[in-house]
CSV table of C-alpha atoms in Angstrom, one decimal:
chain,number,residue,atom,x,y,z
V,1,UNK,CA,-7.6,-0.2,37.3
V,2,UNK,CA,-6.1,-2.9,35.1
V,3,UNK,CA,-2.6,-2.2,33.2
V,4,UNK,CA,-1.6,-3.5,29.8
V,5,UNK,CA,0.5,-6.7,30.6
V,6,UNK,CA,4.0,-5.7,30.4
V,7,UNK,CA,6.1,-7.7,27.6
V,8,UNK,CA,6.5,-11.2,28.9
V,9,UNK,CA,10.4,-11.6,28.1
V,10,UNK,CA,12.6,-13.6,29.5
V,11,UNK,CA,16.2,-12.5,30.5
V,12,UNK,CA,18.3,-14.2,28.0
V,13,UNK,CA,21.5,-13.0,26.1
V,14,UNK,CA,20.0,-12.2,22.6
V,15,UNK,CA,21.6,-13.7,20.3
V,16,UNK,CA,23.0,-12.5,16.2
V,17,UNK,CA,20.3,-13.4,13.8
V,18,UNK,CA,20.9,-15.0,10.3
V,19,UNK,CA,21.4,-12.2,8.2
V,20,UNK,CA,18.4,-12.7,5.4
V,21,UNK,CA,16.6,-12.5,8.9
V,22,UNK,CA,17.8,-9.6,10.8
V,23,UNK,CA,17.9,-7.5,7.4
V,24,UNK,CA,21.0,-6.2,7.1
V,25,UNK,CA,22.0,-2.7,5.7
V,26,UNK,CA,21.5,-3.4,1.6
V,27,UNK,CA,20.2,0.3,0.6
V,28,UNK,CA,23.1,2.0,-1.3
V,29,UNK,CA,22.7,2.1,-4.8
V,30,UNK,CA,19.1,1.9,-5.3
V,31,UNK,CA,17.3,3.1,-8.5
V,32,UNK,CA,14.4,2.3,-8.3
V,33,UNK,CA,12.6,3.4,-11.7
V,34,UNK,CA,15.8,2.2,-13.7
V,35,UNK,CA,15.3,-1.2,-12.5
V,36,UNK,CA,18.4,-2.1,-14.5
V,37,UNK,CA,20.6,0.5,-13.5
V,38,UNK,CA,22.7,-1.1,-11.1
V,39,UNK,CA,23.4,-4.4,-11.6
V,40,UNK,CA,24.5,-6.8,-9.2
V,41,UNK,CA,27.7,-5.4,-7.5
V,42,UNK,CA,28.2,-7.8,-4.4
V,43,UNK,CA,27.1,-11.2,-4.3
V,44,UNK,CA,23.2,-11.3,-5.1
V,45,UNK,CA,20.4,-12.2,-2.8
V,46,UNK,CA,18.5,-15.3,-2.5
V,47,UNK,CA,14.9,-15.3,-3.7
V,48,UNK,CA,12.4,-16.6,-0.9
V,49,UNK,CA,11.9,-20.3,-1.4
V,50,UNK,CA,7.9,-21.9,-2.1
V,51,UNK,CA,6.3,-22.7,1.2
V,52,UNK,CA,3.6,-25.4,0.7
V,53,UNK,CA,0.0,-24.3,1.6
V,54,UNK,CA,-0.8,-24.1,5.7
V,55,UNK,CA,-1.8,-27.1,7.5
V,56,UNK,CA,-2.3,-27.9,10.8
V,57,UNK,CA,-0.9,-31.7,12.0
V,58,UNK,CA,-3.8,-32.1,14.1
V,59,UNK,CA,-7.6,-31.5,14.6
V,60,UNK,CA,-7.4,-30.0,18.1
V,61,UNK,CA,-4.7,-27.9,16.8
V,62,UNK,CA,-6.8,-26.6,14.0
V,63,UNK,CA,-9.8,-25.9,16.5
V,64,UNK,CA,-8.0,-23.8,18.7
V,65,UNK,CA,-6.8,-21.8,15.4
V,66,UNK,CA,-9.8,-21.0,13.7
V,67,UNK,CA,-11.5,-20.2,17.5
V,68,UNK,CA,-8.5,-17.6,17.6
V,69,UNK,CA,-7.6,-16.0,14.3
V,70,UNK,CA,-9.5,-12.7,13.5
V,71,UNK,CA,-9.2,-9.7,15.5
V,72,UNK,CA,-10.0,-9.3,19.5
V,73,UNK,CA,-10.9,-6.2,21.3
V,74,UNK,CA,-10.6,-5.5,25.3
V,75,UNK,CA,-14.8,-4.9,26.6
V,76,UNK,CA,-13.7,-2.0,28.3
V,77,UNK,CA,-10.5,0.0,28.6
V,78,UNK,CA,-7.2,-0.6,30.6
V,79,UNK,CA,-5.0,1.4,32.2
V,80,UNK,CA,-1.6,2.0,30.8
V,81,UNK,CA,1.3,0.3,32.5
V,82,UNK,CA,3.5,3.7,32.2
V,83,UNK,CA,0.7,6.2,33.2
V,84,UNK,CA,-2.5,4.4,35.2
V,85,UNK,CA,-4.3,7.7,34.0
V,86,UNK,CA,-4.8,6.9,30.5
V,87,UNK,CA,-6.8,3.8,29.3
V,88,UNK,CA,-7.7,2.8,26.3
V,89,UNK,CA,-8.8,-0.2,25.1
V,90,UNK,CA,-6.1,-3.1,23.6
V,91,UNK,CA,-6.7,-4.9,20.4
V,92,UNK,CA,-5.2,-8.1,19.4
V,93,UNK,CA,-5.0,-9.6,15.9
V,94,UNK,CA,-4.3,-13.0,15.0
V,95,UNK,CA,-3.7,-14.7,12.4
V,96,UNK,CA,-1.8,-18.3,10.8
V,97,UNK,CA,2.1,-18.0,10.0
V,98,UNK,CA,2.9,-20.8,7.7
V,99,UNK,CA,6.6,-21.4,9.5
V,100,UNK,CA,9.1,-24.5,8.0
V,101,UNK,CA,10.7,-24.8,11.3
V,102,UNK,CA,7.9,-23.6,13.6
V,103,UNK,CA,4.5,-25.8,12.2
V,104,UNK,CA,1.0,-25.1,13.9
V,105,UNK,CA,2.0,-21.2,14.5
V,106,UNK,CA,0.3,-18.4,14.9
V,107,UNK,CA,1.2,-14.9,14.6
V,108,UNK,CA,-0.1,-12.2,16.5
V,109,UNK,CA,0.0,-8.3,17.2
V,110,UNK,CA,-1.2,-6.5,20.3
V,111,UNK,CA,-1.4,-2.6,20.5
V,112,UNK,CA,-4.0,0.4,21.7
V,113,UNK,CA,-6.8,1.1,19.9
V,114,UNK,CA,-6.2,4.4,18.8
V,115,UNK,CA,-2.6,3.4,17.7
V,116,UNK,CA,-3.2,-0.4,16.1
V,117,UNK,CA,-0.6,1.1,13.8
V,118,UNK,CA,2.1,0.8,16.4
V,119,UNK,CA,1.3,-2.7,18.4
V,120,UNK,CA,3.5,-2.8,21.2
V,121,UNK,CA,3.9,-6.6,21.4
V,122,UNK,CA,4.0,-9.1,18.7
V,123,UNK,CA,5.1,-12.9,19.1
V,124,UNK,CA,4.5,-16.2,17.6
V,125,UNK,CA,1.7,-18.9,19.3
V,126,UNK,CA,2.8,-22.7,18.7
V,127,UNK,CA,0.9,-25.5,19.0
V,128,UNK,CA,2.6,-28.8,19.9
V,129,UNK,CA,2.4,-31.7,22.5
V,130,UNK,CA,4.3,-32.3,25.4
V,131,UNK,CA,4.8,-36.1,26.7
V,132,UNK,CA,0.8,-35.8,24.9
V,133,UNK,CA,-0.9,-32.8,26.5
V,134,UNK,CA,-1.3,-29.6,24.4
V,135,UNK,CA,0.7,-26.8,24.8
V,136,UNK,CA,1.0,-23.7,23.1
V,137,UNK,CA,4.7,-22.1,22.9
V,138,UNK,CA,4.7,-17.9,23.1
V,139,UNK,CA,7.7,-17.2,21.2
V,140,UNK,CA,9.1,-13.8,19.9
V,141,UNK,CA,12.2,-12.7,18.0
V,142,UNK,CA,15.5,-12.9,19.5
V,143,UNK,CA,16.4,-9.2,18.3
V,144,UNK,CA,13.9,-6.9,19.4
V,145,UNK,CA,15.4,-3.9,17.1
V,146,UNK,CA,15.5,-6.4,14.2
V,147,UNK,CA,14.3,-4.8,10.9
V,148,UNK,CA,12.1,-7.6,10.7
V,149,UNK,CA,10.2,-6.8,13.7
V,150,UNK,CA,8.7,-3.6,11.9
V,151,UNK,CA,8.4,-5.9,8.1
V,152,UNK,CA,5.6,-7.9,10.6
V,153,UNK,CA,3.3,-4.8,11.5
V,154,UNK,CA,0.4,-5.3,9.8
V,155,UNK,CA,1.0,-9.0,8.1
V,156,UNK,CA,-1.2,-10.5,10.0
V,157,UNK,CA,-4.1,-8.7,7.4
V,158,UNK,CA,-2.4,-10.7,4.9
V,159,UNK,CA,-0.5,-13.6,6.7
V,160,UNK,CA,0.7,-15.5,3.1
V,161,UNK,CA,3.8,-12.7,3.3
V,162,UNK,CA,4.8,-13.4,6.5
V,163,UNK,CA,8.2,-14.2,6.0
V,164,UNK,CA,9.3,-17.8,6.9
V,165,UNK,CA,11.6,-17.0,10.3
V,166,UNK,CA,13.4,-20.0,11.2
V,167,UNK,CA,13.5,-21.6,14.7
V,168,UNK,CA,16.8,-20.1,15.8
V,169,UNK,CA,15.4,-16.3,14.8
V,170,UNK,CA,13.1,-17.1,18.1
V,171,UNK,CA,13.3,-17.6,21.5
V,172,UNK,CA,10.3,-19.3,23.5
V,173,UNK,CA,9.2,-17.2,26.6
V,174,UNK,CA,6.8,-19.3,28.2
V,175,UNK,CA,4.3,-22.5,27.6
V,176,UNK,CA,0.1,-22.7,28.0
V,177,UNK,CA,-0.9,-26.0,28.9
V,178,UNK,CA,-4.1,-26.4,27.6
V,179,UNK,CA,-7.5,-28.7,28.0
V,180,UNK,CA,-10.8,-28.4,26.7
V,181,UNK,CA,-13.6,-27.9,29.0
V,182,UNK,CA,-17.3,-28.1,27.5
V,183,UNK,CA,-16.8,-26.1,23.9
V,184,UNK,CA,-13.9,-24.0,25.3
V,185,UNK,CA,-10.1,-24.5,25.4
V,186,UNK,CA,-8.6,-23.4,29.1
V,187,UNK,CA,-4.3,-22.6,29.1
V,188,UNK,CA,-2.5,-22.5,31.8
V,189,UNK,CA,1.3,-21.5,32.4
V,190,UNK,CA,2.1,-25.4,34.1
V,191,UNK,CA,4.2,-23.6,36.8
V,192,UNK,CA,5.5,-19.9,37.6
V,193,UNK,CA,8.5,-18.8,35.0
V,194,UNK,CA,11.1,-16.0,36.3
V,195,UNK,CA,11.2,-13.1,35.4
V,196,UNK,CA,12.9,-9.8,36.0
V,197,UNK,CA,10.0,-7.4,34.7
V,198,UNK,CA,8.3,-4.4,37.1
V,199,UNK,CA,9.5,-5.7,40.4
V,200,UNK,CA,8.3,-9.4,40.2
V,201,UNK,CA,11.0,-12.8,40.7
V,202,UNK,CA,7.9,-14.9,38.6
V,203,UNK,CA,4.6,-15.0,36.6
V,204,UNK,CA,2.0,-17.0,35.6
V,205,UNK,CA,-0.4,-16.8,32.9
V,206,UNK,CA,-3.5,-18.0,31.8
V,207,UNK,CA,-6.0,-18.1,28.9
V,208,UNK,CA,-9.5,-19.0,28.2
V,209,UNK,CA,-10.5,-19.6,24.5
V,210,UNK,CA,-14.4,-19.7,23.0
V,211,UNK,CA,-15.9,-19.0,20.0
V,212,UNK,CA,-16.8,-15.5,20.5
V,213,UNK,CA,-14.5,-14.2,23.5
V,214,UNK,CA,-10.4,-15.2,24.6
V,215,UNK,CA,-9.9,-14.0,28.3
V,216,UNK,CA,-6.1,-13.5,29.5
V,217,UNK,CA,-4.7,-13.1,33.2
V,218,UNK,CA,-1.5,-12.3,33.3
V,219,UNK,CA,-0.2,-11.4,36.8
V,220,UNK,CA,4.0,-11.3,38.2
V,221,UNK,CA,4.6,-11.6,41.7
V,222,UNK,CA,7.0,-10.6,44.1
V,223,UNK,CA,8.9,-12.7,46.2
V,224,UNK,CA,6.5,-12.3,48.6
V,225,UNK,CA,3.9,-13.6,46.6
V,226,UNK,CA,2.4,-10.3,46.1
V,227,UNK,CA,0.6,-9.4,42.6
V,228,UNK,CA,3.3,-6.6,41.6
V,229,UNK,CA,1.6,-6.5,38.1
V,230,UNK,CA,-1.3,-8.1,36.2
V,231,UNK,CA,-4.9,-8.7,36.8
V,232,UNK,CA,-5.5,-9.6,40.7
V,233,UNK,CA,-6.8,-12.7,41.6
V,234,UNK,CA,-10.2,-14.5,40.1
V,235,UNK,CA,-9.6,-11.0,37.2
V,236,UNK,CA,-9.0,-11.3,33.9
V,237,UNK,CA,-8.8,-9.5,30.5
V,238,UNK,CA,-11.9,-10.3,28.1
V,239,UNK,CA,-11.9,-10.2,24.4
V,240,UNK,CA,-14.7,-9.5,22.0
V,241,UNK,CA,-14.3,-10.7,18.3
V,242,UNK,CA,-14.5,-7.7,16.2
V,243,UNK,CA,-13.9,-6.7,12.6
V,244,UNK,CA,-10.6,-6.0,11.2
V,245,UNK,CA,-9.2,-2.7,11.8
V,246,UNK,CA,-6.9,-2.5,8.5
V,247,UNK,CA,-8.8,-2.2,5.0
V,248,UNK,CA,-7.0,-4.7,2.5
V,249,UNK,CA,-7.1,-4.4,-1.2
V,250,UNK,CA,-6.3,-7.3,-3.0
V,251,UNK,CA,-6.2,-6.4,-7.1
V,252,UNK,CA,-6.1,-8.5,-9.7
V,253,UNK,CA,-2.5,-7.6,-10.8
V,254,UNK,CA,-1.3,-9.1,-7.2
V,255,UNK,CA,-0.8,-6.1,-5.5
V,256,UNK,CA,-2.3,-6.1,-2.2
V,257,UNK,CA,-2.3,-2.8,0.1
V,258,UNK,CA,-2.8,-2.8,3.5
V,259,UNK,CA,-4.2,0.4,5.1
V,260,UNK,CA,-2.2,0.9,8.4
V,261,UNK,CA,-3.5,4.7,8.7
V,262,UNK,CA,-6.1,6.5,7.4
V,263,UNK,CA,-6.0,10.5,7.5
V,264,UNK,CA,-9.8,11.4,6.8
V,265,UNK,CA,-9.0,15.2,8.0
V,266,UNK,CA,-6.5,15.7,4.5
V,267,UNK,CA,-6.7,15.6,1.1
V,268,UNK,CA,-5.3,13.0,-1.0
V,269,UNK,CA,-2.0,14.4,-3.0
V,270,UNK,CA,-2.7,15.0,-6.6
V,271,UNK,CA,-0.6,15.1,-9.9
V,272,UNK,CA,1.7,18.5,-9.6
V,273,UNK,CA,1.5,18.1,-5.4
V,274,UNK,CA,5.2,17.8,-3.9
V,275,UNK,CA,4.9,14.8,-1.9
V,276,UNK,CA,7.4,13.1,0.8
V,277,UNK,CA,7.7,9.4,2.0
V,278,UNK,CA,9.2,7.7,5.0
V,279,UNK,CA,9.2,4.4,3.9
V,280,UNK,CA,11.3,0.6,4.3
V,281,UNK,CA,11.7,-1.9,1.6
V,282,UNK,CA,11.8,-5.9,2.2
V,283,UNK,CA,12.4,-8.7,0.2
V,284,UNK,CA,9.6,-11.9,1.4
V,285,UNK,CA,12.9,-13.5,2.9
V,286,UNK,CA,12.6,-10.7,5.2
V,287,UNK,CA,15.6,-9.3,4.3
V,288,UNK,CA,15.5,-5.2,4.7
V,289,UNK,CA,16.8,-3.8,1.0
V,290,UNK,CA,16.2,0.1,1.6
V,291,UNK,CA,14.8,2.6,4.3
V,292,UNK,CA,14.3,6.1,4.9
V,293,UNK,CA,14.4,6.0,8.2
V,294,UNK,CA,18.0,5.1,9.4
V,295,UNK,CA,19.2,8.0,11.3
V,296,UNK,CA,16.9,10.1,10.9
V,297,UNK,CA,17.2,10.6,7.4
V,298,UNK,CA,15.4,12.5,5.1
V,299,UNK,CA,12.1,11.2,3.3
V,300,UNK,CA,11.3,10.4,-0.2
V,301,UNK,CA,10.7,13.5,-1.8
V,302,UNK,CA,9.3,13.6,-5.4
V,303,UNK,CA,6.3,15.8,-7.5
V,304,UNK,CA,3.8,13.6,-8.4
V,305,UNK,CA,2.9,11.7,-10.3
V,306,UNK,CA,6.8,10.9,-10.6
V,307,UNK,CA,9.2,8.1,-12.0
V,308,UNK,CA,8.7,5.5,-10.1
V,309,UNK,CA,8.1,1.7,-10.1
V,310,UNK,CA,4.5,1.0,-11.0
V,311,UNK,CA,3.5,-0.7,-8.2
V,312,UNK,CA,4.7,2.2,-5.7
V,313,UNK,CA,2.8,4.7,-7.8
V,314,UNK,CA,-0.3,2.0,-7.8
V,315,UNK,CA,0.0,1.3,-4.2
V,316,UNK,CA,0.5,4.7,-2.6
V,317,UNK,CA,-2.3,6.6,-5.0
V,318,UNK,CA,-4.9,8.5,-2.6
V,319,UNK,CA,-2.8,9.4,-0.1
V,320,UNK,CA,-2.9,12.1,1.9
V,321,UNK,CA,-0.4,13.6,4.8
V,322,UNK,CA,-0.3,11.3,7.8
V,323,UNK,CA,-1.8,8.1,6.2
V,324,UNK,CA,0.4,4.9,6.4
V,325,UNK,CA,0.7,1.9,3.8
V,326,UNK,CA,1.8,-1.7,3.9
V,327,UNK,CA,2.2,-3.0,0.3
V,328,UNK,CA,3.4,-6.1,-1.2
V,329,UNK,CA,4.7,-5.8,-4.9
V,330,UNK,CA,4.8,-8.8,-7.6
V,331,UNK,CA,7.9,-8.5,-9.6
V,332,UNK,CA,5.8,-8.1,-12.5
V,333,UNK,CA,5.3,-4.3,-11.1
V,334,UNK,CA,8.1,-3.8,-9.6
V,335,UNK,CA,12.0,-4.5,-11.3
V,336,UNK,CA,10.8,-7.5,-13.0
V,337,UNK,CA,13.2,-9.3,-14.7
V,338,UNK,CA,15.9,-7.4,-13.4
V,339,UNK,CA,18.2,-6.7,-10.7
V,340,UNK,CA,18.5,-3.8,-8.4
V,341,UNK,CA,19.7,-2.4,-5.4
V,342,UNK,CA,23.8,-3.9,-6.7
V,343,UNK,CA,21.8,-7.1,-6.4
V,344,UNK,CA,20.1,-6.8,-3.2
V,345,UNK,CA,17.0,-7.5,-5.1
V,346,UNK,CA,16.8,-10.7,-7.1
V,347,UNK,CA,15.4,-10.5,-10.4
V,348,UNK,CA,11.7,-11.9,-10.4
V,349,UNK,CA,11.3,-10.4,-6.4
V,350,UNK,CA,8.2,-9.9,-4.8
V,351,UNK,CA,8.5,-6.9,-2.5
V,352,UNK,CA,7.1,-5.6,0.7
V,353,UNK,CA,7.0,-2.1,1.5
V,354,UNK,CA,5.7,0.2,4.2
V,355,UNK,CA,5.4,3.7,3.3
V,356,UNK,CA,3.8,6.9,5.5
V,357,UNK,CA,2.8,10.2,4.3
V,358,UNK,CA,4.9,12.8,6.0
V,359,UNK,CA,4.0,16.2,3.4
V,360,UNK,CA,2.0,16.8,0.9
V,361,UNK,CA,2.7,20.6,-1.0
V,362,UNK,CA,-0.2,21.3,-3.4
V,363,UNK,CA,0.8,22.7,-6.6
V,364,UNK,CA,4.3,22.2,-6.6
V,365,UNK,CA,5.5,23.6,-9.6
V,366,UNK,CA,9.5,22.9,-9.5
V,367,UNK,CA,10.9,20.5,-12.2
V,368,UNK,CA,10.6,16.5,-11.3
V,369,UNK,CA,13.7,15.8,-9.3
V,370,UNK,CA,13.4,13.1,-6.5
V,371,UNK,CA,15.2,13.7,-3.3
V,372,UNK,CA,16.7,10.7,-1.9
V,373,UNK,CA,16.1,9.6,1.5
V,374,UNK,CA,19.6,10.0,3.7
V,375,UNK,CA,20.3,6.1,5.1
V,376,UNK,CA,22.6,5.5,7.6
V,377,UNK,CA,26.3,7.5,7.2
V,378,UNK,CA,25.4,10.3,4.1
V,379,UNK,CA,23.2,9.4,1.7
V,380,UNK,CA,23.0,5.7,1.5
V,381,UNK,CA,20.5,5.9,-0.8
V,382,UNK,CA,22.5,7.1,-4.3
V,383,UNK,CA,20.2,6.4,-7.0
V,384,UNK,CA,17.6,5.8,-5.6
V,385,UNK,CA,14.5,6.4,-7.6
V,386,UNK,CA,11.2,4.7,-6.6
């Protein structure tokens, strides 16, 4: 029975990233229906700069991007590499990141199908040319606990917020060297790369693209030129193109929610319901301003409808216990022309957050008062108020 390919990493040191990158700790003093409340208190942050529109530099490159972005599904299930007994089948999702430092990149996600939620690799695809043959570049971030690691999940349904990660955020694990053969485009690792993962000294890996199917072989070796992991010889993993799994609502005010989770077994929470959040907060810089979920600490607990900023209240309306949200907020619904979070938050800041549904009390009758999440060392989160 096939496994799901082990993360292809390399053993390198990792490396500090730029801070606006690696998201640092910015979620004391949040309020976040008094968007004026706390006004910048340590040294403001820098709004995301205007990316020009996506473009690829060359024709081939553009081919091999629109063959590949959409969302892939394995045509039958795979073993898991932790427990051979349980399959399921993998889904990946890609998509175009418009990168200043990394041009002709994708971006792509690869997880179970019964937890897309949760992808259990996600890396970068660059197209570039070697000495003039095509290569594409897997490249993933340097940190792999990096707050920005969990801002990704689920940008790939709407790839305009993925934050623009510079070059030095990365580091490249291996290279495809492709050719086109007929209407398809064949990739090939151009010799073995070390590695140090589940018993094998090297890997190779290889990738056909068409319109309608990608097939992957990913195999590491021992040193005695065993297959230790991977598909065996002449196997490979095939993809079918199939519709997205996350719902994305794109209104005309410029919110856009993306539907991680959906809980069909539970009622939505309704006006009166005591309801709780575990939720982060990003700027598009992909710099992390507020989370619950630092050290365990305690979700966003309020009685609906509550006094929050409009967009939250827009974005998270229907939920129910167990659904999960990715939403992006203009500034327009969020702090506007304000400050907040002691200037973590620019004024004018479009903001990304991901929120899940952890209780919903029906009928809560106790006065409006919003429990703060608990960051990181006591309650991080003083004045908060979504």
């Amino acid at each position: 029975m096939k496994k799901i390919p082990t993360l292809l990493l390399t053993s390198v040191m990792l490396l500090g990233l730029p801070a606006a990158v690696l998201g640092q700790d910015d979620h004391a003093g949040h309020n976040h229906a008094k968007p004026a409340a706390n006004a910048a208190a340590q040294p403001p942050a820098e709004p995301a700069p205007e990316r020009g529109p996506m473009v690829w530099s060359e024709p081939d490159f553009a081919a091999i991007a629109e063959m590949m972005i959409g969302s892939w599904q394995t045509t039958a299930p795979v073993a898991q590499a932790d427990d051979p007994t349980q399959t399921a089948k993998v889904v990946m999702s890609i998509a175009p990141a418009n990168l200043t430092e990394l041009p002709d990149t994708l971006y792509i996600e690869t997880a179970r199908s019964d937890s897309i939620e949760t992808p259990y690799r996600a890396a970068f695809l660059q197209l570039y040319r070697r000495q003039g043959e095509l290569r594409m570049r897997t490249l993933e971030i340097r940190a792999p606990g990096a707050s920005i690691n969990d801002l990704l999940i689920g940008l790939w349904a709407a790839p305009e917020f993925i934050p623009d990660i510079p070059r030095e955020a990365m580091i490249a694990t291996l290279d495809l060297a492709f050719t086109k053969v007929g209407d398809a485009w064949v990739g090939q690792t151009p010799y073995p790369y070390p590695t140090a993962v589940g018993g094998a000294v090297e890997m190779t890996s290889q990738m056909k693209i068409e319109e309608d199917t990608i097939e992957t072989a990913d195999r590491g070796y021992a040193a005695d030129g065993s297959v230790v992991w991977g598909s065996s010889a002449g196997d490979h993993y095939t993809f079918e193109r199939i519709d997205s799994p996350y719902t994305v609502d794109r209104r005309e005010n410029g919110l856009v929610v993306i539907t991680l989770r959906d809980n069909t077994d539970s009622d939505p929470f309704s006006e009166g319901d005591r309801v709780a959040f575990q939720y982060s907060g990003w700027l598009t810089t992909g710099r992390m301003f507020d989370t619950s979920r630092r050290q365990n600490g305690k979700p966003l607990s309020y009685t609906a409808p509550g006094n929050l900023i409009p967009g939250w209240m827009m974005a998270t309306e229907g939920m129910s216990n167990g659904d999960w949200r990715k939403f992006i907020v203009p500034s327009e619904i969020g702090y506007g022309d304000k400050s907040a979070a002691r200037g973590a938050i620019p004024p004018n800041s479009t903001l990304v957050f991901e929120a899940e549904c952890v209780s919903v009390q029906p009928g809560f009758t106790q006065p409006n008062l919003i429990t703060k999440p608990a960051g990181g060392g006591g309650d991080g989160h003083e004045g908060h108020d979504h």
